[in-house]
PDB file of C-alpha atoms in Angstrom:
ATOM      1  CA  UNK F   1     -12.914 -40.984  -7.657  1.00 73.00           C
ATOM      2  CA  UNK F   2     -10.069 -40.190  -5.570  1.00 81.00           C
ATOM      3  CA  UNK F   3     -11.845 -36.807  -3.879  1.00 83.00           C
ATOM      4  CA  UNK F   4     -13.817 -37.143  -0.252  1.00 86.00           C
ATOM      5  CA  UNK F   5     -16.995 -35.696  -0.110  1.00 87.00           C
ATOM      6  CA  UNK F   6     -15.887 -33.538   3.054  1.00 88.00           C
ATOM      7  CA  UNK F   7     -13.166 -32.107   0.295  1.00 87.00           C
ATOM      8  CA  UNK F   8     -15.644 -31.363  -2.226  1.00 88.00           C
ATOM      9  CA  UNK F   9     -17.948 -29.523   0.128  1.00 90.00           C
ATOM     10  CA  UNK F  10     -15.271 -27.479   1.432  1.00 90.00           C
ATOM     11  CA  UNK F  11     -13.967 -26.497  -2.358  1.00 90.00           C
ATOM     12  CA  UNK F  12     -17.322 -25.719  -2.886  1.00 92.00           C
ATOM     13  CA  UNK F  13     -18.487 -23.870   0.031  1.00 90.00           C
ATOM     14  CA  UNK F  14     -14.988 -21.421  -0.517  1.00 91.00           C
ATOM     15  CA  UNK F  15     -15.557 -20.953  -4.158  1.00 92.00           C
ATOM     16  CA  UNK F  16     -19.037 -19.777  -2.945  1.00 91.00           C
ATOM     17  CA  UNK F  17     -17.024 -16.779   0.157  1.00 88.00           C
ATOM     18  CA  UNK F  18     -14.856 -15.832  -3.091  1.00 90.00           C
ATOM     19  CA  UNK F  19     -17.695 -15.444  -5.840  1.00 91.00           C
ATOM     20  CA  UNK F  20     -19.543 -13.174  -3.077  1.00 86.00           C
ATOM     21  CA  UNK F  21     -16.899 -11.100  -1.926  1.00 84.00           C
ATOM     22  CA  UNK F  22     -15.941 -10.581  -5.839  1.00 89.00           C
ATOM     23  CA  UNK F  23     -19.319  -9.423  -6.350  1.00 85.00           C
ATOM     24  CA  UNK F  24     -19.106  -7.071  -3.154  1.00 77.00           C
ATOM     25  CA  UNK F  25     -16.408  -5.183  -3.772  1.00 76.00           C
ATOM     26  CA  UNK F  26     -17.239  -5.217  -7.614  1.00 84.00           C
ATOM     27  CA  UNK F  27     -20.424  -3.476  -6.220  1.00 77.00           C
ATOM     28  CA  UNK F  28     -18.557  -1.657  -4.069  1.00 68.00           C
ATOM     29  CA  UNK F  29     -16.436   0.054  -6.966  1.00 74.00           C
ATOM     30  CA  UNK F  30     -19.472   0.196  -9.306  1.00 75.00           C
ATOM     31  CA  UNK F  31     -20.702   2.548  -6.719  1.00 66.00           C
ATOM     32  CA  UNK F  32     -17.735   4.776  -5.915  1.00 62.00           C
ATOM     33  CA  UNK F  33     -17.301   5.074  -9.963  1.00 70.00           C
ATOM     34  CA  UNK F  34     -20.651   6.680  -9.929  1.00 69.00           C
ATOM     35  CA  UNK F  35     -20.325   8.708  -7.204  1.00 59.00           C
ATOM     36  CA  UNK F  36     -16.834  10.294  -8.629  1.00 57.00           C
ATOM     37  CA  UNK F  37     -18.862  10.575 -11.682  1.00 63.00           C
ATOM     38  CA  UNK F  38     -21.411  12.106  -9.738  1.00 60.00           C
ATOM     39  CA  UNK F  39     -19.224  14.600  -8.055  1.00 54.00           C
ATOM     40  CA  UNK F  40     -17.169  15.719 -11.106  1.00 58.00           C
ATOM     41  CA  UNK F  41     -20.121  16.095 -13.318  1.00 57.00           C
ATOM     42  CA  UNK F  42     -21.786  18.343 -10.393  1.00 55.00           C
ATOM     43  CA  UNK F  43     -18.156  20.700 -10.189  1.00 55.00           C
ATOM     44  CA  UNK F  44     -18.149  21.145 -13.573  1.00 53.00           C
ATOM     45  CA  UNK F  45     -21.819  23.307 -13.695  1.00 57.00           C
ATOM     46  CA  UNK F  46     -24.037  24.832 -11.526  1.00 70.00           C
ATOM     47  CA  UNK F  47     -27.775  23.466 -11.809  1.00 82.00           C
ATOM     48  CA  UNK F  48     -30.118  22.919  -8.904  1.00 89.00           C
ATOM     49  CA  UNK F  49     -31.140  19.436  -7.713  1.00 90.00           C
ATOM     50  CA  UNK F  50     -32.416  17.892  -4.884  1.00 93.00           C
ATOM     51  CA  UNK F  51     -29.990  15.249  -2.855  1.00 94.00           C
ATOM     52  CA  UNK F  52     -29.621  13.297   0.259  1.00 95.00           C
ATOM     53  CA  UNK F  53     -26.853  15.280   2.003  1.00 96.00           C
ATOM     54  CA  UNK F  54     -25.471  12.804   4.166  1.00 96.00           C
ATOM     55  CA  UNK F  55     -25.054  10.424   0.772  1.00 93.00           C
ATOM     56  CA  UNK F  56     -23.533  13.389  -1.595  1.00 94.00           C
ATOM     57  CA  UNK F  57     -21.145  14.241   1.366  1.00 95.00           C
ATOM     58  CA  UNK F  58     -19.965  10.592   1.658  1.00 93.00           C
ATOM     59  CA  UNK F  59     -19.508  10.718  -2.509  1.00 90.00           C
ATOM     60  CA  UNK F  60     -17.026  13.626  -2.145  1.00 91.00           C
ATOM     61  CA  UNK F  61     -14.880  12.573   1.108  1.00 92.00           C
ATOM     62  CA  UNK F  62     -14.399   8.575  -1.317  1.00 89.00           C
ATOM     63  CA  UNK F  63     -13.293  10.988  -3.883  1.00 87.00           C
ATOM     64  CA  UNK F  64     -10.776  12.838  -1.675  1.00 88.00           C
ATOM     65  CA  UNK F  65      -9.429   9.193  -0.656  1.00 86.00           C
ATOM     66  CA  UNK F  66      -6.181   9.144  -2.062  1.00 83.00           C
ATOM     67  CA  UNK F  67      -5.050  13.017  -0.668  1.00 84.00           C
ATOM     68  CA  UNK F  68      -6.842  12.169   2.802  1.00 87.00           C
ATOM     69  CA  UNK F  69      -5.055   8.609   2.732  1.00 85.00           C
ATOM     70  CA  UNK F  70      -1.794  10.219   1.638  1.00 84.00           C
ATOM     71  CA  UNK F  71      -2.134  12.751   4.358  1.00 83.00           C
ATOM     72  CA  UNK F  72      -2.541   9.743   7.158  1.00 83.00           C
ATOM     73  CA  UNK F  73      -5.891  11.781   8.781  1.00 89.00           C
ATOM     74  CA  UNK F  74      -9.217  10.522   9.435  1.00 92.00           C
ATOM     75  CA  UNK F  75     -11.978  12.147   8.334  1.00 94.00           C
ATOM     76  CA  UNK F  76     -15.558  11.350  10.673  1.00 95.00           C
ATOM     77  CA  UNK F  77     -18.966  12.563   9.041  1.00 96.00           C
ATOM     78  CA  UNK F  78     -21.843  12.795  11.738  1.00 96.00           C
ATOM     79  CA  UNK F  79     -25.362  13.396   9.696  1.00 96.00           C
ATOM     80  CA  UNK F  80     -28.745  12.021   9.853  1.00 95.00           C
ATOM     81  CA  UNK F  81     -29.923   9.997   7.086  1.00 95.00           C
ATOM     82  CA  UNK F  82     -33.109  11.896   6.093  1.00 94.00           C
ATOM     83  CA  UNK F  83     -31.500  15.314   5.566  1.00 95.00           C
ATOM     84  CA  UNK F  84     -32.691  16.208   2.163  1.00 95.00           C
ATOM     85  CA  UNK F  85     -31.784  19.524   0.574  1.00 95.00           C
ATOM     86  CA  UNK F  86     -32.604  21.420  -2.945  1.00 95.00           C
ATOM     87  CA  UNK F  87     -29.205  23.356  -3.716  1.00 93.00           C
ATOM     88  CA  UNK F  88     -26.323  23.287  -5.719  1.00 91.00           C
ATOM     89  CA  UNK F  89     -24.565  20.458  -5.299  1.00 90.00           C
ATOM     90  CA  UNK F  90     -21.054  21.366  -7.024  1.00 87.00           C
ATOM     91  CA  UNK F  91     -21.033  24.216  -5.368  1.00 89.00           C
ATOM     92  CA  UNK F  92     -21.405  22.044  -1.820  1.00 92.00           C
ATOM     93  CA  UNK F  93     -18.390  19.982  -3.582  1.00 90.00           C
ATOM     94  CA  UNK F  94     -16.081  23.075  -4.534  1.00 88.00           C
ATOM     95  CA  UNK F  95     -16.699  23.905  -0.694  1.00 92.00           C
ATOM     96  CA  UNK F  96     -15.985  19.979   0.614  1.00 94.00           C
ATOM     97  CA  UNK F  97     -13.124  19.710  -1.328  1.00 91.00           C
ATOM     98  CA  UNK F  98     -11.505  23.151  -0.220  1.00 89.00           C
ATOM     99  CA  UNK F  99     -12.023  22.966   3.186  1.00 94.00           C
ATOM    100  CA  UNK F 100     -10.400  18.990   3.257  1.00 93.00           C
ATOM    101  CA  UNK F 101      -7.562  19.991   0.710  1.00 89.00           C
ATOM    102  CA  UNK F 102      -6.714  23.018   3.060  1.00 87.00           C
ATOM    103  CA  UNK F 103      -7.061  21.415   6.027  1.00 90.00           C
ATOM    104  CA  UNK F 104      -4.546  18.814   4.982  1.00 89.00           C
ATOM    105  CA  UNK F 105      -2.121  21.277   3.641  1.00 85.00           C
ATOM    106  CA  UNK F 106      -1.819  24.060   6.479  1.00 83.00           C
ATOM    107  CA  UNK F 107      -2.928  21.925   9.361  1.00 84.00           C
ATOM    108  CA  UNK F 108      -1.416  18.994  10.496  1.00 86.00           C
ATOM    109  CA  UNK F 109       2.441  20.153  10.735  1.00 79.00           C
ATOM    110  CA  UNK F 110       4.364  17.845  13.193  1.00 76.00           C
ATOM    111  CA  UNK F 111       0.609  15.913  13.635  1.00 78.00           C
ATOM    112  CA  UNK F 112       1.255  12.341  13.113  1.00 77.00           C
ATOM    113  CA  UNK F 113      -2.603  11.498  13.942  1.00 83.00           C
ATOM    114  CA  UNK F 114      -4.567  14.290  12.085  1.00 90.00           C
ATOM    115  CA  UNK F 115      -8.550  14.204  12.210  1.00 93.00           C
ATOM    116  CA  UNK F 116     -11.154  16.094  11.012  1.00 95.00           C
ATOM    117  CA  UNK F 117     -14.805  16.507  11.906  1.00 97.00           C
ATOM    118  CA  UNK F 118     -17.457  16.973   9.736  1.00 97.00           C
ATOM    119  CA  UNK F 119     -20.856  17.410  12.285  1.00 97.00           C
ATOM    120  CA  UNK F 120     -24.372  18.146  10.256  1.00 97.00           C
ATOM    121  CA  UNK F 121     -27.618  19.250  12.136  1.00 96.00           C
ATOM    122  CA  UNK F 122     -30.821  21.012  10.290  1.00 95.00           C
ATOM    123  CA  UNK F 123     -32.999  23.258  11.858  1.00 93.00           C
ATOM    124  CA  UNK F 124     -36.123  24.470  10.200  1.00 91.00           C
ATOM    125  CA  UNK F 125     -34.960  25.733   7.363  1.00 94.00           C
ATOM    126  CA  UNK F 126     -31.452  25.674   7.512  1.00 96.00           C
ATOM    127  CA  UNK F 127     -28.851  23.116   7.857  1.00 96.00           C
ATOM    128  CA  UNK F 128     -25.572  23.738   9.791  1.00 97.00           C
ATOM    129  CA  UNK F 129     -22.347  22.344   8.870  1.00 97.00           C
ATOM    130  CA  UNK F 130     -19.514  22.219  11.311  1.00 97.00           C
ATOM    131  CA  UNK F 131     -16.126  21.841  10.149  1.00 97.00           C
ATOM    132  CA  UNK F 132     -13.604  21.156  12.661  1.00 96.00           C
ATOM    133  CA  UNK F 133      -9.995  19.874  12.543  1.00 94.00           C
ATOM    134  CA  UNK F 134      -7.820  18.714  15.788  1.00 92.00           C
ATOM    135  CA  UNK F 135      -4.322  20.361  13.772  1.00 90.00           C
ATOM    136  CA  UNK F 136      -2.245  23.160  14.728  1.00 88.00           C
ATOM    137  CA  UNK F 137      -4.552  26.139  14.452  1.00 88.00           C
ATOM    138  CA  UNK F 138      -3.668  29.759  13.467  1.00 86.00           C
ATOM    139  CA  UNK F 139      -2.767  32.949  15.637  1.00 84.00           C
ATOM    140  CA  UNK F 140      -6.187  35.114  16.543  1.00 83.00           C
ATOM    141  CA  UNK F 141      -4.708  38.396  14.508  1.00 81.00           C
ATOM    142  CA  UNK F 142      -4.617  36.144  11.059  1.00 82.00           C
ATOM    143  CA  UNK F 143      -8.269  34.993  11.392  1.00 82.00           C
ATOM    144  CA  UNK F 144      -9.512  38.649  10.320  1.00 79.00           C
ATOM    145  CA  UNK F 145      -7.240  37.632   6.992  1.00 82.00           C
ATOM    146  CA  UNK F 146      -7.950  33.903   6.453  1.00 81.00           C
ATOM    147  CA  UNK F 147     -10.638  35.026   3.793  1.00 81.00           C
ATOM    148  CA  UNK F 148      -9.079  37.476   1.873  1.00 80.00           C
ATOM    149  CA  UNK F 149      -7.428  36.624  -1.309  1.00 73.00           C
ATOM    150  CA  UNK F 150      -3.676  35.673  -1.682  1.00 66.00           C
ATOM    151  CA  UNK F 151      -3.739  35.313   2.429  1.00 63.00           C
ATOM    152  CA  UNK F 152      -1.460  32.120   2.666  1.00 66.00           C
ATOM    153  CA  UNK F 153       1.073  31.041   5.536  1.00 59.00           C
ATOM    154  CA  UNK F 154       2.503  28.668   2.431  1.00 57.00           C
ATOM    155  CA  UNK F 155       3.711  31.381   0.278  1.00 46.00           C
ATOM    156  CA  UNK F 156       6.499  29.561  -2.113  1.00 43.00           C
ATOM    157  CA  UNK F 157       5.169  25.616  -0.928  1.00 47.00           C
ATOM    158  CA  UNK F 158       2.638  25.882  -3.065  1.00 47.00           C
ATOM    159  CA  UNK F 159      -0.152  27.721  -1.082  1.00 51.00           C
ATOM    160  CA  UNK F 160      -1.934  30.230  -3.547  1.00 52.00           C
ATOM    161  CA  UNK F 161      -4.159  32.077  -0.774  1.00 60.00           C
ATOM    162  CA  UNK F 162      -7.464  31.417  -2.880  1.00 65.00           C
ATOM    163  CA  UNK F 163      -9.142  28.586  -1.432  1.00 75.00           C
ATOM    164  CA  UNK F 164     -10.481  30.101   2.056  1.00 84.00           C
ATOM    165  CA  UNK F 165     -11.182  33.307  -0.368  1.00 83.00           C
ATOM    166  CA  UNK F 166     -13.254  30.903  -2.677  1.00 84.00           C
ATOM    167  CA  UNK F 167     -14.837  29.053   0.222  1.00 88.00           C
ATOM    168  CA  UNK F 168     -16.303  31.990   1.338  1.00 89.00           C
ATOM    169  CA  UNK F 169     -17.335  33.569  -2.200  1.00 87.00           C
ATOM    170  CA  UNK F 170     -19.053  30.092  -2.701  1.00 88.00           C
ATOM    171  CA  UNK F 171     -20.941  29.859   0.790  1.00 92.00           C
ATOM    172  CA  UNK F 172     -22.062  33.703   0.518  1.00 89.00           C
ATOM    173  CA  UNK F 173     -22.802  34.043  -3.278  1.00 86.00           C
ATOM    174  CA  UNK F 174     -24.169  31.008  -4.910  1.00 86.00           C
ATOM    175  CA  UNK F 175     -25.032  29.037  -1.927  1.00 91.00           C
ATOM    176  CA  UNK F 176     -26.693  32.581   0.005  1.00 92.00           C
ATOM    177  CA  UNK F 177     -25.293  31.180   3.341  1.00 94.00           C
ATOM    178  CA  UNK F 178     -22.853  32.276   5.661  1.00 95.00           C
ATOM    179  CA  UNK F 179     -19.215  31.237   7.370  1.00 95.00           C
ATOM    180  CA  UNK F 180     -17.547  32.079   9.869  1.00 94.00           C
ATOM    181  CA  UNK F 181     -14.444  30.723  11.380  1.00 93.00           C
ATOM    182  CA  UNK F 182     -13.108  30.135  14.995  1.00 92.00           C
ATOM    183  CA  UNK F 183      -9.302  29.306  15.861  1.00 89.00           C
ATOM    184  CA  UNK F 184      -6.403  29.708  18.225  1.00 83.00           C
ATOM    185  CA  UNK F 185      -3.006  27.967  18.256  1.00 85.00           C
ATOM    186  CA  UNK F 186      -2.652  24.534  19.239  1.00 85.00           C
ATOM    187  CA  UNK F 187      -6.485  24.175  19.286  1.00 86.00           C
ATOM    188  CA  UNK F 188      -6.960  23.747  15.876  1.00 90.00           C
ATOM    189  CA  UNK F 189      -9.647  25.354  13.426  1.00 93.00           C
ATOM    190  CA  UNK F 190     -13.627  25.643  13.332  1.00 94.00           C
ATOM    191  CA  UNK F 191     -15.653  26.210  10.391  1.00 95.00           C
ATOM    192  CA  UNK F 192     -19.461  27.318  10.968  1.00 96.00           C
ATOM    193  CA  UNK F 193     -21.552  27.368   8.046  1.00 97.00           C
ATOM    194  CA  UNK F 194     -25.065  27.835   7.318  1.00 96.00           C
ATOM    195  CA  UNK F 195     -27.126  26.796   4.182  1.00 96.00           C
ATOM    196  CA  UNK F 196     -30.707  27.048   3.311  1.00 95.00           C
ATOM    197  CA  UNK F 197     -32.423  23.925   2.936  1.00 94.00           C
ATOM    198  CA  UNK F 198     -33.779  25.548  -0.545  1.00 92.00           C
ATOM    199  CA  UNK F 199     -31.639  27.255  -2.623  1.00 84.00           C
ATOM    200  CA  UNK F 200     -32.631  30.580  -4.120  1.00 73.00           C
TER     201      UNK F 200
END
């Protein structure tokens, strides 16, 4: 009998903020558990589905959290909501993941604030993903190699030269689109690519 009823409502009224915010962010991770789920079930074959693009491409940059967080850049995602495409999606994923995990590795050198920009338009029927980082860039004369195999400015720190090779094999083969690439030091690196909206 000793409690005031101002007490009570107060313990009451917090227990309430706590229970909510648990259930939030146990929401929260439900949903990035299904998305990693999502995205390593999709790398692992290669069937067709339709998706929500802007969604799928938010699934793969939480899955890349720990490297991009590890790395200390920002990643920013522009893309309308109602982009809907029929395609491969872990093929779309190989390509994400790539393009982050190199960008992270060859381009922010002496960049304490590293940030890349991930811009998404459609037109007709085609969408166009732009790719752009604010890091260190690369000399004109090596942008002729960047897609050829075993091309790496890493050689023995761990850079194999595959993943701008495999980028492009993905985009051009089982995605039918196309890349190309813009760069020039200190200006930091472009990707263009273009997708059907339909997959062949």
């Amino acid at each position: 009998n000793a409690i005031k009823k101002a007490d009570l409502k107060f313990y009451l009224d917090t227990a309430k903020q706590s229970a909510t915010l648990i259930q939030s962010n146990l929401s929260r991770a439900a949903n990035l558990v299904q998305g990693f789920k999502e995205v390593a079930v999709d790398q692992s074959n290669d069937e067709i589905r339709s998706f929500n693009l802007k969604e799928y491409l938010n699934e793969i940059i939480a899955s890349l959290h720990p490297k991009i967080k590890q790395s200390r850049c920002q990643i920013e995602l522009t893309c309308a909501d109602n982009i809907n495409i029929t395609s491969y999606p872990g093929a779309i994923a190989q390509v994400i993941t790539n393009l982050v995990v190199n960008t992270i590795t060859h381009a922010f050198e002496n960049i304490t604030e590293g940030s890349i920009f991930i811009t998404v338009e459609q037109r007709e029927t085609h969408i166009f993903l732009h790719f752009k980082d604010n890091g260190c860039g690369i000399p004109i004369e090596n942008i002729a190699k960047l897609f050829e195999p075993f091309f790496t400015t890493k050689r023995g720190q761990g850079g194999s030269g595959l993943g701008t090779h495999l980028i492009y094999n993905i985009v051009t083969s089982s995605l039918n689109g196309k890349i190309n690439v813009e760069s020039e030091p200190g200006k930091g690196l472009r990707y263009d690519i273009s997708l059907p909206i339909e997959a062949l």
